[in-house]
Short mmCIF file of C-alpha atoms and ligand atoms in Angstrom, two decimals:
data_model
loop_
_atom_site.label_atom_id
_atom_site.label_comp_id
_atom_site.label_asym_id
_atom_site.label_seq_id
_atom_site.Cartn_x
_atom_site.Cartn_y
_atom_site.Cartn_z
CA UNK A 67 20.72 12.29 -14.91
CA UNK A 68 22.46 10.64 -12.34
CA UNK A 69 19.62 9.05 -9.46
CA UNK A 70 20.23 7.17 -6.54
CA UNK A 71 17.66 5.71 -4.50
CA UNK A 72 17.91 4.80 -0.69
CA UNK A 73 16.08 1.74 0.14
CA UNK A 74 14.63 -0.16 -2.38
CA UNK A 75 11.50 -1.71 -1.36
CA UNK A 76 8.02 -1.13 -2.88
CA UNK A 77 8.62 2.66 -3.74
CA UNK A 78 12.26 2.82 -4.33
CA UNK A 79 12.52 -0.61 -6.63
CA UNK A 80 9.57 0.56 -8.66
CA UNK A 81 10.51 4.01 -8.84
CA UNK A 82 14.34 3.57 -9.58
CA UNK A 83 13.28 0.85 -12.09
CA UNK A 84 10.73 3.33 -13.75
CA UNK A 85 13.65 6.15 -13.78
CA UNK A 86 16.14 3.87 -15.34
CA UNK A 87 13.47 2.95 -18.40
CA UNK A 88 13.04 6.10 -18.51
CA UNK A 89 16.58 6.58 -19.65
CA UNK A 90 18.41 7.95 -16.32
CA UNK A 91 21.14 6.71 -14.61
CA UNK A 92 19.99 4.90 -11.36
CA UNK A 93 21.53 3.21 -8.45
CA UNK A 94 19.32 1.54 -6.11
CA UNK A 95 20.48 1.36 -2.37
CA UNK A 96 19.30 -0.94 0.20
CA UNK A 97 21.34 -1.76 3.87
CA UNK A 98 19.58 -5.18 3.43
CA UNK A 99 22.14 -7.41 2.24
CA UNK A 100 19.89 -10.20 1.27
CA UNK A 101 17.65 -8.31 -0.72
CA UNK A 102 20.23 -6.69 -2.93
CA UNK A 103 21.68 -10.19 -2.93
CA UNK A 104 18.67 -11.65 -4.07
CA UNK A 105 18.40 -8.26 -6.90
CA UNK A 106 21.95 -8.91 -7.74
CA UNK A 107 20.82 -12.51 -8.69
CA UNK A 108 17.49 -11.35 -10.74
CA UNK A 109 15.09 -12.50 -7.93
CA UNK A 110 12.41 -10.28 -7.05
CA UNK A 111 11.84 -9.22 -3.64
CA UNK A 112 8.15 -8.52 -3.82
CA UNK A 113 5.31 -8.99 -5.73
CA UNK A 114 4.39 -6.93 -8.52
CA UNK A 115 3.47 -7.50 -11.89
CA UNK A 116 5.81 -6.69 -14.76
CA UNK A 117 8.26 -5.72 -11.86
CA UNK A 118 10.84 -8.53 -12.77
CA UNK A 119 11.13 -7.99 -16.76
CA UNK A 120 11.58 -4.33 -16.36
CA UNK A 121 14.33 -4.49 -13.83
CA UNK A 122 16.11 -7.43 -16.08
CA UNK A 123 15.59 -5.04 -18.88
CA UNK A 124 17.27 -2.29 -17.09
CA UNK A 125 20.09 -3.70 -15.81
CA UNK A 126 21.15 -5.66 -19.00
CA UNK A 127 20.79 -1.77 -20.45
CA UNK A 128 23.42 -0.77 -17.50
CA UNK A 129 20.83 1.92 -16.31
CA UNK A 130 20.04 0.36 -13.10
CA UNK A 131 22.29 -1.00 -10.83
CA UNK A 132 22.49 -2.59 -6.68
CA UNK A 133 24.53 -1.85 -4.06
CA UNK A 134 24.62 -1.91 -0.10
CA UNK A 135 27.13 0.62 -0.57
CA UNK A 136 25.07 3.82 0.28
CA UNK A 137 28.25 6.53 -0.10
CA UNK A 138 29.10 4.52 -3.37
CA UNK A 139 25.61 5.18 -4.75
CA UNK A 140 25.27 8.94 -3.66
CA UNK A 141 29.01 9.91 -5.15
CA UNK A 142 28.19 11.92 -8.33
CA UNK A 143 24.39 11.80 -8.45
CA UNK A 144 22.31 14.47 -9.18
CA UNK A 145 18.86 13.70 -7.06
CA UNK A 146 19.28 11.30 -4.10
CA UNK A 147 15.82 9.95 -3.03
CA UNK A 148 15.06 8.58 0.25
CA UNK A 149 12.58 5.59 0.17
CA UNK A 150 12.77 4.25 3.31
CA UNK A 151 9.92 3.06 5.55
CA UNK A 152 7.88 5.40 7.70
CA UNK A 153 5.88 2.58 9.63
CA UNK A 154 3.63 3.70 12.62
CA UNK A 155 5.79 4.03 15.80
CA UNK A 156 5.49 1.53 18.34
CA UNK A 157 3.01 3.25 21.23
CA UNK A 158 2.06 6.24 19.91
CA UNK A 159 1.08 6.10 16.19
CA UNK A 160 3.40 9.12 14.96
CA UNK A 161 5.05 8.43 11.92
CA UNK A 162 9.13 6.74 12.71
CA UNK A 163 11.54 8.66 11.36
CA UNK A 164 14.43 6.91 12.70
CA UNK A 165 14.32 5.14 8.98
CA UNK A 166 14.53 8.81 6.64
CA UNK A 167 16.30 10.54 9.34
CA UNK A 168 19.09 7.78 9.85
CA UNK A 169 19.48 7.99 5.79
CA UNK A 170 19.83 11.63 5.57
CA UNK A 171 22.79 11.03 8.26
CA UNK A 172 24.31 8.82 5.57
CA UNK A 173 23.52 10.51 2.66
CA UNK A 174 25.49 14.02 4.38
CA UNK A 175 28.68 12.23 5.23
CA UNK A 176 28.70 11.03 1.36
CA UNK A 177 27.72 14.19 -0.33
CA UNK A 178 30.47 15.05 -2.49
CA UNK A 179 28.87 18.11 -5.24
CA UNK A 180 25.83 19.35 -5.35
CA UNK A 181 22.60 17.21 -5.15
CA UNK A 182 19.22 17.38 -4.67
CA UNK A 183 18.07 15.57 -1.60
CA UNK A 184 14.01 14.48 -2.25
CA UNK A 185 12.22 12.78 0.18
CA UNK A 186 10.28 10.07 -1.46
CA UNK A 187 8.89 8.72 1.68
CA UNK A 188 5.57 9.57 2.85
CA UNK A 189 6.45 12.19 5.87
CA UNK A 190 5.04 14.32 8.64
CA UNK A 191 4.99 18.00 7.64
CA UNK A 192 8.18 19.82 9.12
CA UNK A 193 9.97 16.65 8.18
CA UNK A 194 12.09 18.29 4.84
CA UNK A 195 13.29 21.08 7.49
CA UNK A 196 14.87 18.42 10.22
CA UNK A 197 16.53 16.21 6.97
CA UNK A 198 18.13 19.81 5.88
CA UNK A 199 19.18 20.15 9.09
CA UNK A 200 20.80 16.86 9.83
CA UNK A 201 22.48 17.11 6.19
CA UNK A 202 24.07 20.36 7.31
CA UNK A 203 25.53 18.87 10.53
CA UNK A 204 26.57 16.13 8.63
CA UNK A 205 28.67 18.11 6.13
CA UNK A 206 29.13 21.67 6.97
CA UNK A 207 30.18 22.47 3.60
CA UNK A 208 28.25 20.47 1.33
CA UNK A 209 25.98 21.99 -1.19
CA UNK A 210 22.24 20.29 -1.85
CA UNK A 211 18.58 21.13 -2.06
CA UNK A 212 16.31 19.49 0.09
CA UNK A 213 12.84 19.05 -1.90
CA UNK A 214 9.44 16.64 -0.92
CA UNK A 215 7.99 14.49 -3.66
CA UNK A 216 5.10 12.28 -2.25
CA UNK A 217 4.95 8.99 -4.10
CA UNK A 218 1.15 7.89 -5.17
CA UNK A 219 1.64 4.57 -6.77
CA UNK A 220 -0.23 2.03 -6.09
CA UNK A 221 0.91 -1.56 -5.28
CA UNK A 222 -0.29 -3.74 -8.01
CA UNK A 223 -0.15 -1.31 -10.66
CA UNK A 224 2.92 0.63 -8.77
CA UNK A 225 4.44 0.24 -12.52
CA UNK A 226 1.99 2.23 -14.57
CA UNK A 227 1.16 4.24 -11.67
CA UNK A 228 4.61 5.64 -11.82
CA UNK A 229 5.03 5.96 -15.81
CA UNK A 230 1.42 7.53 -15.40
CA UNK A 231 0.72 9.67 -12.73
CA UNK A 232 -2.13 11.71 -12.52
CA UNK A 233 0.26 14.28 -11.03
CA UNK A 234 3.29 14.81 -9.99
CA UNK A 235 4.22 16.69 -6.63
CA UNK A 236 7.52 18.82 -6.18
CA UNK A 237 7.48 20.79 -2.78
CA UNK A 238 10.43 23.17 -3.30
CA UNK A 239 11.16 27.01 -2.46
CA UNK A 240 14.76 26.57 -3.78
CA UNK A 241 14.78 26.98 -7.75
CA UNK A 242 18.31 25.14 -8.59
CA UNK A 243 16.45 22.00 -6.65
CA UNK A 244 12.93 22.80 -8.97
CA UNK A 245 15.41 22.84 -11.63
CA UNK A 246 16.74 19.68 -11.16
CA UNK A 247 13.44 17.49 -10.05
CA UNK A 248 11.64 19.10 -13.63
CA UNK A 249 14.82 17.50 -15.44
CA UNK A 250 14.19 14.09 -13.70
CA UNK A 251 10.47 14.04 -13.98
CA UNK A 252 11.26 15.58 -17.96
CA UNK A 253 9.86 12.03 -19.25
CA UNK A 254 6.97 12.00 -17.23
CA UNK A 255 6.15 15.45 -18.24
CA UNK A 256 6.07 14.90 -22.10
CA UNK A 257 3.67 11.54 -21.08
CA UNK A 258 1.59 14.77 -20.30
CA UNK A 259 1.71 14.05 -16.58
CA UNK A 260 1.00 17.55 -14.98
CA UNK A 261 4.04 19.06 -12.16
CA UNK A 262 2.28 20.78 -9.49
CA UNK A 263 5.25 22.52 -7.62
CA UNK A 264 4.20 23.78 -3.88
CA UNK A 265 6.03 24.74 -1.01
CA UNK A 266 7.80 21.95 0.79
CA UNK A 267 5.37 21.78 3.94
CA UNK A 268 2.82 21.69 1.26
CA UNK A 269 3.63 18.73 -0.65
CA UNK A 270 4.34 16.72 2.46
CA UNK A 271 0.26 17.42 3.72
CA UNK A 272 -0.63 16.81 0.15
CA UNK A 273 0.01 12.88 0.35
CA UNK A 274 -1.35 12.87 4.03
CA UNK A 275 -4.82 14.69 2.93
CA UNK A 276 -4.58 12.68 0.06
CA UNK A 277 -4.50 9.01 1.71
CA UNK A 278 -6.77 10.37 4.59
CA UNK A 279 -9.73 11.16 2.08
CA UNK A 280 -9.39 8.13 0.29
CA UNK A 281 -9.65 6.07 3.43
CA UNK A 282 -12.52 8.60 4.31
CA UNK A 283 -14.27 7.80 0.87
CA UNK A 284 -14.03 3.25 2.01
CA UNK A 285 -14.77 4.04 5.46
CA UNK A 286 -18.21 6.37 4.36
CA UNK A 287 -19.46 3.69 1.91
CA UNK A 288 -18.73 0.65 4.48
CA UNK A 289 -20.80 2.72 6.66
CA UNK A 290 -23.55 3.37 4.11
CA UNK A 291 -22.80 -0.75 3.31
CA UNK A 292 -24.58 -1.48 6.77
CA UNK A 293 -27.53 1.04 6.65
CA UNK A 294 -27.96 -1.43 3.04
CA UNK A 295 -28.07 -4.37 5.06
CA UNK A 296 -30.80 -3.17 7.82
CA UNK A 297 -32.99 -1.04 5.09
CA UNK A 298 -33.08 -3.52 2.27
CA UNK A 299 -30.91 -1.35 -0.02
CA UNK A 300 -28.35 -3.04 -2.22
CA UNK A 301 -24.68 -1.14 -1.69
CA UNK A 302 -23.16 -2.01 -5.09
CA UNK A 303 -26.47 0.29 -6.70
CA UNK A 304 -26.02 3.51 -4.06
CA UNK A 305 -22.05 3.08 -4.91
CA UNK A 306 -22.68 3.27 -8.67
CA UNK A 307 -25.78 5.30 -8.26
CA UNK A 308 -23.32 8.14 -6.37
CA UNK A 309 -20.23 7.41 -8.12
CA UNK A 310 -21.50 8.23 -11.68
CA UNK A 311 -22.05 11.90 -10.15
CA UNK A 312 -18.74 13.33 -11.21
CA UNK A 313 -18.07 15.21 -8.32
CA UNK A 314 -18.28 12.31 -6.22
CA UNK A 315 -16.72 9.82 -8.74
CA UNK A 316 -16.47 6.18 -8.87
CA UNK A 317 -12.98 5.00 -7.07
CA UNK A 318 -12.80 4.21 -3.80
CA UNK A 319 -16.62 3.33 -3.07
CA UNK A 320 -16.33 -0.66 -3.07
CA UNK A 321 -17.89 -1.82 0.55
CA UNK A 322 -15.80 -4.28 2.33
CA UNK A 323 -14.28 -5.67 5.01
CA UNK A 324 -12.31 -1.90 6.04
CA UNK A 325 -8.72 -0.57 4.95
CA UNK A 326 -5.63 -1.70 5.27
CA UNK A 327 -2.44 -2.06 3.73
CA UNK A 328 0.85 -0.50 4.12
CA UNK A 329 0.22 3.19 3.96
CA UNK A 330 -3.90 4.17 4.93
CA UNK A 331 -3.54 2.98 8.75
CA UNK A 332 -0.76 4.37 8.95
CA UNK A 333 -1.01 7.42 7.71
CA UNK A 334 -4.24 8.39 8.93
CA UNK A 335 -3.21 7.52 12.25
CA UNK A 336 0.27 9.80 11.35
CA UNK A 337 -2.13 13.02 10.59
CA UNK A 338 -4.23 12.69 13.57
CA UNK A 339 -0.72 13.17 15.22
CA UNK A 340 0.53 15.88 13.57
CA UNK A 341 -3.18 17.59 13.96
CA UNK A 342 -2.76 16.87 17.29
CA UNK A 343 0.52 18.91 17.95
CA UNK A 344 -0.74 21.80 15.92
CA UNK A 345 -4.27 21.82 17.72
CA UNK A 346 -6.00 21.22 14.52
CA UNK A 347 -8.08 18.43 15.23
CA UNK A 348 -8.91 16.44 12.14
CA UNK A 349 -12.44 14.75 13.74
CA UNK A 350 -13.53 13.50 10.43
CA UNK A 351 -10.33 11.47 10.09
CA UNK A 352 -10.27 10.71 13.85
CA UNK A 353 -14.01 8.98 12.97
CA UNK A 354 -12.75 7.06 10.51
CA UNK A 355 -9.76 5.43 11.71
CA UNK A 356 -12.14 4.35 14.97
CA UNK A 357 -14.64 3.28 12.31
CA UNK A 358 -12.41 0.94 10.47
CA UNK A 359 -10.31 -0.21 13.49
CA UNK A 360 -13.78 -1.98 14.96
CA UNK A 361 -14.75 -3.28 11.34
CA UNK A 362 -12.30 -5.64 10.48
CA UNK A 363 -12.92 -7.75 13.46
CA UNK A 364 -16.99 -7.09 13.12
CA UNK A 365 -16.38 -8.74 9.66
CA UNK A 366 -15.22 -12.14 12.01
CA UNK A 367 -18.34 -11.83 13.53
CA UNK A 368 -20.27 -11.61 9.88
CA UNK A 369 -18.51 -14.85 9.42
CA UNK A 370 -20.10 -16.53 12.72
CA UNK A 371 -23.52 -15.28 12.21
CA UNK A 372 -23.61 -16.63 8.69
CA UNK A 373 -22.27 -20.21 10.13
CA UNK A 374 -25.15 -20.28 12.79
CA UNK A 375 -23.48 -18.32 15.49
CA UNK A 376 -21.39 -21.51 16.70
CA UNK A 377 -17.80 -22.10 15.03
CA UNK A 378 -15.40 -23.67 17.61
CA UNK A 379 -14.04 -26.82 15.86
CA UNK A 380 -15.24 -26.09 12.82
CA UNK A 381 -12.94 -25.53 9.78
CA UNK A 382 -13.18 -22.56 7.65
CA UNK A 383 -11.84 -21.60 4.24
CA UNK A 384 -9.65 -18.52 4.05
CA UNK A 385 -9.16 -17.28 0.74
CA UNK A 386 -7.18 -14.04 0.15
CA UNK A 387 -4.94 -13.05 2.81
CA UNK A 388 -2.95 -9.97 1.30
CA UNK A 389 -4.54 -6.57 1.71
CA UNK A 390 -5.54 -6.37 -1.83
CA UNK A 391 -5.42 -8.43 -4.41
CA UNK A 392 -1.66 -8.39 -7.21
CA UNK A 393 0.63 -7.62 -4.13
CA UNK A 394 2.28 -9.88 -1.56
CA UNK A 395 2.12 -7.53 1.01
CA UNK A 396 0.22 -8.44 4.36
CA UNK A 397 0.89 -4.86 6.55
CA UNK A 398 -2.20 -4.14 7.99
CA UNK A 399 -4.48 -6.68 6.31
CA UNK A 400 -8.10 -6.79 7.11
CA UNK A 401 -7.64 -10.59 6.68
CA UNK A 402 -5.41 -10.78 9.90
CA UNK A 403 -8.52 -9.67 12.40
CA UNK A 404 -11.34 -11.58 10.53
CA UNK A 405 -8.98 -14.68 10.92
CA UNK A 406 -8.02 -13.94 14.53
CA UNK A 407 -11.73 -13.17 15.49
CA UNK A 408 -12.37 -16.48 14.24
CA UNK A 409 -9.84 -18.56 15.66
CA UNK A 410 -10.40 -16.57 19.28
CA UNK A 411 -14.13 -18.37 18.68
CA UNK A 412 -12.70 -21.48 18.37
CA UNK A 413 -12.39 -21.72 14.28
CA UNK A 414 -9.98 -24.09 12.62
CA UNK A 415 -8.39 -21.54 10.12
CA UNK A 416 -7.36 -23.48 6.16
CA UNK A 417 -5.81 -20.43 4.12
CA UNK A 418 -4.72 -19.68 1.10
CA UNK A 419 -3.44 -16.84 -1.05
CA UNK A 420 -1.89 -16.54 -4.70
CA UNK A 421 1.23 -14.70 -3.52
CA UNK A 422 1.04 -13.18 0.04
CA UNK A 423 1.33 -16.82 2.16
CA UNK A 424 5.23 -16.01 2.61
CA UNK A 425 4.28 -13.14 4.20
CA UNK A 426 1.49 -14.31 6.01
CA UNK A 427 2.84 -17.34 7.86
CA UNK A 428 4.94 -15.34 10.16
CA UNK A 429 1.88 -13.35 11.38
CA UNK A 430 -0.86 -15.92 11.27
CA UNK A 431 -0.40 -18.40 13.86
CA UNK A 432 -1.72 -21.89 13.87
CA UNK A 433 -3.50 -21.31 10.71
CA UNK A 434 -3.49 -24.05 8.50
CA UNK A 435 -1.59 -22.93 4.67
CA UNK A 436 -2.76 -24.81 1.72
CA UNK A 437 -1.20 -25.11 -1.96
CA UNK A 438 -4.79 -24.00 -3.90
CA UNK A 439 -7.90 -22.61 -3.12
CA UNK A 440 -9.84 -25.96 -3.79
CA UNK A 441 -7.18 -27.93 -1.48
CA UNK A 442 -8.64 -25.06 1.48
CA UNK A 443 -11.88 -25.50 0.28
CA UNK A 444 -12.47 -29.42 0.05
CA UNK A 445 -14.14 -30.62 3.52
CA UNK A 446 -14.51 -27.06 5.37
CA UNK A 447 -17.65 -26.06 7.06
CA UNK A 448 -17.49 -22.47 5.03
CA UNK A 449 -15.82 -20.69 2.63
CA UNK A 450 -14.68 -17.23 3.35
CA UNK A 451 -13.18 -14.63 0.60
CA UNK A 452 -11.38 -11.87 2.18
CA UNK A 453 -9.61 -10.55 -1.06
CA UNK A 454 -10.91 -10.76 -4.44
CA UNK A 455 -7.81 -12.08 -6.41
CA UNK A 456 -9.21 -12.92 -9.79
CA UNK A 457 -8.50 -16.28 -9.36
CA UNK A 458 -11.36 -16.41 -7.05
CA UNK A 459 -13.89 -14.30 -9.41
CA UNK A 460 -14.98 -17.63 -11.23
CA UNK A 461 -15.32 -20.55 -8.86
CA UNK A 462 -17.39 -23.17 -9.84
CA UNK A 463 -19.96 -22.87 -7.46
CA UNK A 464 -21.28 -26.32 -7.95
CA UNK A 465 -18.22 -27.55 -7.22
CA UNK A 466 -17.74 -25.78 -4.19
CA UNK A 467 -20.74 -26.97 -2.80
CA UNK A 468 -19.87 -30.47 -3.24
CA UNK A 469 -16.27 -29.80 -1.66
CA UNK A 470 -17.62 -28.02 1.49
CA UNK A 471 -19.31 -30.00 4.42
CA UNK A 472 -21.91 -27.15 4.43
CA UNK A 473 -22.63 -24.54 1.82
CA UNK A 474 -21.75 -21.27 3.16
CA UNK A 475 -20.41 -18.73 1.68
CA UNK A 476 -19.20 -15.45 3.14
CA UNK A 477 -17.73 -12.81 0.59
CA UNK A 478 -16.51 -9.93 2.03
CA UNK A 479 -15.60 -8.40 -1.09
CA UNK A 480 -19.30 -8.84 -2.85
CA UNK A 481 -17.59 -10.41 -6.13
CA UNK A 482 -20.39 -13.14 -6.68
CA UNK A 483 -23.77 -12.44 -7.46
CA UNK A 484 -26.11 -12.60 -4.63
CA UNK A 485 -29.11 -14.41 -6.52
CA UNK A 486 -26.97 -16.82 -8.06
CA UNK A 487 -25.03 -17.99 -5.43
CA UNK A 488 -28.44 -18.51 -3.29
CA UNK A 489 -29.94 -20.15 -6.14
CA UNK A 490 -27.02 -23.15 -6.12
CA UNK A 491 -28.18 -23.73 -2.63
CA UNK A 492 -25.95 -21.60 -0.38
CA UNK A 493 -26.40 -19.62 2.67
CA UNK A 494 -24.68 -16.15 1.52
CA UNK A 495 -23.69 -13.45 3.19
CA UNK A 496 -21.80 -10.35 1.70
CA UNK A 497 -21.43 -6.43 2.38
CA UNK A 498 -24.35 -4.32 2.19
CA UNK A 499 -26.49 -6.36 0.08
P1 LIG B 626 9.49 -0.95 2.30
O1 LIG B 626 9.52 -1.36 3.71
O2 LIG B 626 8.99 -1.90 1.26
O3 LIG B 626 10.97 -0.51 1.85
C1 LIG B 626 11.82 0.31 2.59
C2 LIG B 626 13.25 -0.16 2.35
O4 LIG B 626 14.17 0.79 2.89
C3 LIG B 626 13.60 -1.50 3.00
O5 LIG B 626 14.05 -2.41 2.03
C4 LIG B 626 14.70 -1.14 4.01
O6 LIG B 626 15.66 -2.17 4.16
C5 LIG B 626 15.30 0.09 3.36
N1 LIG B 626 16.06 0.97 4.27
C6 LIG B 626 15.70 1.44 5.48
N2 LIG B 626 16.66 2.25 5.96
C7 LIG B 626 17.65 2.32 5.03
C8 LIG B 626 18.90 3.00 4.93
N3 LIG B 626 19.34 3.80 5.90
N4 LIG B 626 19.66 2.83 3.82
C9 LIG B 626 19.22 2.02 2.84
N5 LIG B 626 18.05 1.35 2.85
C10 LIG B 626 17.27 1.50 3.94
O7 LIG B 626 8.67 0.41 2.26
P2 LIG B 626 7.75 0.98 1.05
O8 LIG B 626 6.43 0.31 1.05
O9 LIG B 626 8.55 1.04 -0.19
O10 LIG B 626 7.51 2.47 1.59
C11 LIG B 626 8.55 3.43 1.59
C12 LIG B 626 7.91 4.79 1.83
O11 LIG B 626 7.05 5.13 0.74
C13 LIG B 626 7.04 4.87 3.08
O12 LIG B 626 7.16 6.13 3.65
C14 LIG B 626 5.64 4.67 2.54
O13 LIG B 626 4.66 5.29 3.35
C15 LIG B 626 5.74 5.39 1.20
N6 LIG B 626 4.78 4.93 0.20
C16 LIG B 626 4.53 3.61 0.05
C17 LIG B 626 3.64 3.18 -0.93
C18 LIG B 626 3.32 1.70 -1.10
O14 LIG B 626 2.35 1.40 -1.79
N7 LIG B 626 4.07 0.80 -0.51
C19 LIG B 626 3.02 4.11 -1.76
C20 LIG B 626 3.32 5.47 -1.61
C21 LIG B 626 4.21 5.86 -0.61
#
């Protein structure tokens, strides 16, 4: 099958990489000239593991290919995604369109046979309806389908997240269009990856409800992290201790320092709107965006208490600064409010993170960027880990008490244990324990 994917960041580059191993014919579309430059050339434009070797492997096997050229890539395909952002509008929090809806402008001028049109992008429900819409005015006479497919992949493991969904969602009423997405998700289907085909409105609530109760699930057991921490209780045991119930399950229930990342705030924030305009209030999610909005800088104030209360002019060591750890992505990352909170008290912010200090430098101001952890770590009056890279699992602990000027440490990600790291002679302080 011919494939052509508009915009190619985290969800089209993965996804048009995955289709193309997976033995279809893909283009991959981007209106940012440096980034298909830098494709063109073999460079990566994000992080993610295995990423690089499975686009080289595709290309050499002409199966994926890069172009600016959107009409170029849509001529002749068979499904055209659209991948494009959906970031929070400035002022209001609804979801932007101007990204998908700009695309589908593009994508009707070009349409030359029939295609599928799928919207990959994670959209507002009623969304599908306006991008048919605009494709008709575009081309009066075209032929297409217009069909949602919320993507689920997770950065970090976006590759086997793709080649091994635990579902796959196809909102379509139009059979030709089912016809078409069960061809292109054929592979994915034999890998015993189950199809769930909805209505179009459907699908696009599915990844909204979807996102919102994961960041529900963080959110409840953050909450339950700070009952721990005034009752005695240790948050790691009521996580397991509830998780191992199998209706409640295990994922999602690790306390720390709140949500973030490139799709949770947003979203959640995106279906309070669209609850809002159908008078459907959604007060559970309303509680926990409000919830994890006055966290992230609460977990700045962890920090101070743990140093004494008192940090202007003292230097603290930042490690982590992406939103998770195996991504280089910074949108929304908790790490940006504990560090603010801390330099707005006067801290001397040293930072730094395996792969995300590209990102981070244009939105952390006068923060101090180091080459390795220890090089944050030597001389600093704490040490502060914000995401739990591996790299940071392991420290020697003796070591980092001889590097810092005083031993705290502050892990807001509860990856050390709490006895041991007291017993070397720290002042500790993590989540809910
Ligand atoms: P991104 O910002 O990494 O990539 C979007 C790309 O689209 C950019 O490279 C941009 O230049 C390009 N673009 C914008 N308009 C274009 C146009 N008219 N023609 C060609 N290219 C255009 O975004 P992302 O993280 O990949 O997210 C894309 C969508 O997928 C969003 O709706 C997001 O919510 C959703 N999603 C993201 C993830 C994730 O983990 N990042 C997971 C599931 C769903």
């Amino acid at each position: 099958m011919k494939i052509a994917m508009i915009g190619s960041g985290y969800v089209g580059l993965v996804s048009g990489a995955c289709f193309a191993d997976f033995g279809h014919d893909v283009v991959c579309v981007d209106k940012d000239a440096g980034k298909i430059e830098r494709l063109l050339a073999g460079v990566m434009p994000i992080y993610e593991p295995g990423l690089d070797d499975l686009v080289a492997r595709n290309v050499a096997g002409k199966r994926l290919r890069f172009t600016t050229d959107l009409g170029e890539g849509v001529r002749g395909a068979d499904a055209i995604f659209i991948a494009v952002g959906t970031p929070s509008r400035r002022g209001d929090g609804h979801a932007d369109l101007s990204y998908v809806y700009a695309a589908a402008k593009e994508i009707g001028e070009a349409l030359d046979g029939y295609a599928v049109v799928v919207t990959k992008s994670t959209v507002p429900v009623g969304t599908g309806d306006e991008v048919e819409r605009i494709l008709k005015e575009a081309n009066p006479t075209a032929e297409f389908g217009v069909v949602s497919n919320p993507e689920f992949l997770r950065e970090g493991a976006a590759i086997d997240d793709f080649k091994r969904p635990d579902r796959i969602v196809i909102g379509s009423e139009d059979p030709r269009a089912t016809a078409v997405m069960q061809q292109v998700y054929r592979p994915l289907y034999l890998n015993n990856a189950p199809i769930l085909v909805t209505g179009r409105r459907t699908a696009e609530l599915i990844k909204y409800a979807g996102n919102a109760f994961l960041a529900t699930k963080i959110t409840f057991i953050n909450e339950i992290a700070d009952l721990c921490e005034k009752v005695g209780a240790d948050v790691k045991d009521v996580s397991r201790g509830i998780g191992l119930d199998n209706r409640i399950g295990s994922k999602f229930l690790h306390a720390g320092p709140g949500y973030g990342g490139s799709c949770f705030p947003k979203d959640t924030l995106a279906l309070l709107k669209t609850s809002q305009d159908h008078e459907a209030p959604q007060r559970i999610v309303e509680a926990v965006v409000a919830v994890n909005d006055t966290r992230k800088r609460a977990m700045g104030r962890k920090v101070i208490a743990a140093m004494g209360g008192e940090v202007r002019d003292r230097t603290i060591a930042v490690l982590g600064l992406t939103f998770k750890p195996n991504t280089d992505d910074m949108r929304d990352s908790p790490a940006i409010s504990v560090i603010q909170t801390l330099q707005d008290a006067g801290a001397l912010i040293r930072a730094y993170d395996p792969e995300g200090m590209e990102q981070a430098k244009p939105l952390l101001a006068g923060v101090e960027f180091v080459g390795d952890a220890w090089a944050a770590i030597e001389g600093a009056d704490a040490l502060v880990i914000v995401t739990e890279w591996d790299a940071f699992r392991g420290l020697d602990l003796a070591r980092v008490k001889a590097s810092l000027k005083t031993p705290v440490l502050v892990d807001l990600r509860n990856i050390y244990d709490p006895a041991q790291v007291r017993a070397a002679g720290f002042t500790y302080a993590s989540i809910g324990r």
